Tab-separated table of C-alpha atoms in Angstrom:
chain	number	residue	atom	x	y	z
G	273	MET	CA	0.000	0.000	0.000
G	274	MET	CA	2.778	2.411	0.941
G	275	LYS	CA	4.523	1.756	-2.400
G	276	SER	CA	1.308	2.627	-4.247
G	277	VAL	CA	0.965	5.889	-2.349
G	278	LEU	CA	4.605	6.790	-3.011
G	279	LYS	CA	4.222	5.969	-6.717
G	280	PHE	CA	1.120	8.167	-6.876
G	281	VAL	CA	2.873	11.053	-5.115
G	282	PHE	CA	5.902	10.721	-7.421
G	283	LEU	CA	3.696	10.575	-10.530
G	284	PHE	CA	1.645	13.579	-9.375
G	285	ALA	CA	4.791	15.603	-8.613
G	286	THR	CA	6.252	14.719	-12.019
G	287	ILE	CA	3.087	15.746	-13.859
G	288	LEU	CA	2.900	18.989	-11.884
G	289	SER	CA	6.554	19.778	-12.668
G	290	VAL	CA	6.082	19.163	-16.394
G	291	ALA	CA	2.901	21.273	-16.462
G	292	THR	CA	4.667	24.102	-14.647
G	293	LEU	CA	7.643	23.994	-17.014
G	294	SER	CA	5.353	23.954	-20.044
G	295	ALA	CA	3.423	26.963	-18.780
G	296	GLN	CA	6.653	28.876	-18.210
G	297	ASN	CA	8.152	28.259	-21.627
G	298	MET	CA	5.907	30.077	-24.063
G	299	THR	CA	7.256	30.702	-27.536
G	300	PRO	CA	6.959	34.233	-28.943
G	301	GLU	CA	4.013	33.010	-31.026
G	302	GLN	CA	2.275	31.646	-27.925
G	303	VAL	CA	2.851	34.951	-26.121
G	304	LEU	CA	1.191	36.784	-29.013
G	305	GLN	CA	-1.678	34.303	-29.167
G	306	LYS	CA	-2.366	34.929	-25.473
G	307	GLN	CA	-2.147	38.671	-26.099
G	308	LEU	CA	-4.658	38.380	-28.967
G	309	GLU	CA	-7.122	36.280	-26.965
G	310	THR	CA	-7.029	38.608	-23.961
G	311	TYR	CA	-7.300	41.664	-26.256
G	312	ASN	CA	-10.422	40.218	-27.881
G	313	ASN	CA	-11.885	39.448	-24.442
G	314	ARG	CA	-10.929	42.929	-23.210
G	315	ASP	CA	-9.219	41.224	-20.254
G	316	ILE	CA	-6.796	43.888	-19.057
G	317	ASP	CA	-5.099	41.692	-16.444
G	318	GLY	CA	-4.539	38.819	-18.876
G	319	PHE	CA	-3.416	41.258	-21.565
G	320	MET	CA	-0.913	42.957	-19.272
G	321	SER	CA	0.450	39.596	-18.068
G	322	VAL	CA	2.467	39.339	-21.306
G	323	ILE	CA	3.582	42.998	-21.331
G	324	ASP	CA	7.050	43.873	-20.020
G	325	GLU	CA	7.652	46.713	-17.554
G	326	THR	CA	9.804	48.444	-20.192
G	327	ILE	CA	7.267	48.192	-23.050
G	328	THR	CA	7.470	50.819	-25.765
G	329	ILE	CA	5.029	51.224	-28.635
G	330	HIS	CA	6.398	52.968	-31.713
G	331	ASN	CA	4.790	54.616	-34.712
G	332	PHE	CA	6.774	52.983	-37.514
G	333	SER	CA	6.336	55.884	-39.966
G	334	THR	CA	7.539	58.621	-37.627
G	335	GLY	CA	9.722	56.584	-35.285
G	336	MET	CA	8.016	58.303	-32.345
G	337	ILE	CA	7.295	56.390	-29.157
G	338	THR	CA	3.540	56.617	-28.533
G	339	VAL	CA	3.433	54.545	-25.331
G	340	ASP	CA	6.356	54.339	-22.911
G	341	GLY	CA	6.280	51.921	-19.983
G	342	TYR	CA	3.937	49.444	-18.338
G	343	ASP	CA	1.711	51.987	-16.574
G	344	ALA	CA	1.182	54.050	-19.731
G	345	CYS	CA	0.414	50.880	-21.683
G	346	LYS	CA	-2.089	49.701	-19.082
G	347	ALA	CA	-3.815	53.103	-19.018
G	348	PHE	CA	-4.017	53.154	-22.831
G	349	TYR	CA	-5.551	49.679	-23.103
G	350	GLU	CA	-7.873	50.114	-20.099
G	351	LYS	CA	-9.388	53.144	-21.831
G	352	LEU	CA	-9.546	51.332	-25.187
G	353	PHE	CA	-11.226	48.255	-23.685
G	354	LYS	CA	-13.726	50.410	-21.754
G	355	ASN	CA	-14.661	52.435	-24.847
G	356	SER	CA	-14.783	49.448	-27.224
G	357	PRO	CA	-17.421	46.870	-26.203
G	358	GLU	CA	-17.331	45.272	-29.683
G	359	LEU	CA	-13.539	45.346	-30.056
G	360	HIS	CA	-12.174	42.400	-32.022
G	361	SER	CA	-8.937	41.744	-33.874
G	362	THR	CA	-8.509	39.070	-36.525
G	363	ILE	CA	-5.070	37.964	-37.641
G	364	LEU	CA	-4.924	37.977	-41.440
G	365	ASN	CA	-1.323	36.810	-41.516
G	366	ARG	CA	1.276	35.962	-38.869
G	367	THR	CA	5.006	35.524	-39.402
G	368	VAL	CA	7.399	34.484	-36.657
G	369	PHE	CA	11.057	35.380	-37.097
G	370	GLY	CA	13.124	34.521	-34.032
G	371	ASN	CA	11.829	36.639	-31.162
G	372	LYS	CA	9.812	38.886	-33.510
G	373	VAL	CA	6.190	38.256	-34.446
G	374	ILE	CA	4.689	40.174	-37.363
G	375	ASP	CA	0.891	40.308	-37.472
G	376	HIS	CA	-1.300	41.749	-40.204
G	377	GLU	CA	-4.470	42.496	-38.232
G	378	ARG	CA	-7.997	43.593	-39.039
G	379	ILE	CA	-9.578	45.397	-36.084
G	380	ILE	CA	-13.247	46.271	-35.688
G	381	GLY	CA	-15.164	48.035	-32.930
G	382	ARG	CA	-12.315	50.281	-31.837
G	383	ASN	CA	-13.686	53.080	-29.615
G	384	GLY	CA	-17.227	52.177	-30.690
G	385	ASN	CA	-16.401	52.897	-34.331
G	386	ASP	CA	-17.776	50.696	-37.145
G	387	ASP	CA	-14.769	51.339	-39.385
G	388	VAL	CA	-12.368	48.515	-40.145
G	389	LEU	CA	-8.769	49.250	-39.233
G	390	GLU	CA	-5.961	47.247	-40.827
G	391	LEU	CA	-2.540	47.387	-39.246
G	392	VAL	CA	0.742	45.571	-39.408
G	393	LEU	CA	2.288	45.182	-35.982
G	394	VAL	CA	5.788	43.960	-35.240
G	395	TYR	CA	6.182	42.601	-31.723
G	396	GLU	CA	9.495	41.905	-30.008
G	397	VAL	CA	9.344	39.285	-27.256
G	398	LYS	CA	11.906	38.641	-24.522
G	399	ASP	CA	11.499	36.258	-21.584
G	400	GLU	CA	7.845	35.613	-22.496
G	401	LYS	CA	6.969	39.322	-22.419
G	402	ILE	CA	6.335	41.832	-25.184
G	403	ILE	CA	9.033	44.493	-24.909
G	404	LYS	CA	8.437	46.521	-28.101
G	405	ILE	CA	5.665	47.025	-30.622
G	406	TRP	CA	5.996	48.833	-33.945
G	407	VAL	CA	2.691	49.925	-35.499
G	408	LEU	CA	2.422	50.346	-39.271
G	409	LYS	CA	-0.644	52.016	-40.753
G	410	GLU	CA	-1.343	52.157	-44.447
G	411	GLU	CA	-0.582	55.622	-45.743
G	412	GLY	CA	-3.216	57.349	-47.795
């Protein structure tokens, strides 16, 4: 009986260790998939769980930093989620290149607007957190 209990405890501990390691080793693509799912659910805590303290968001065309730091990022997305009950992003194309993920996205419901917004976003991921985002809008 004691051997059975010890085997069970060992098996349970092994499974728990593997599950914990798996959860802690997200690829850049998995980080971005979590970011997308939490964005579409307007889940600010889940969304911010993959955002680094040093996050910067850049306008690709001008090179200007539009969001600088975790607190500014959280404030920006809290306001966006609050003002966008129908917010939804669809990935039209995703390319992963090392620690960079490039998404061509179609966004609807932004700030209550019916317009469709298409963007290309380049995300840089380090240690399972998004550290930089470059936003490209179509000129015209």
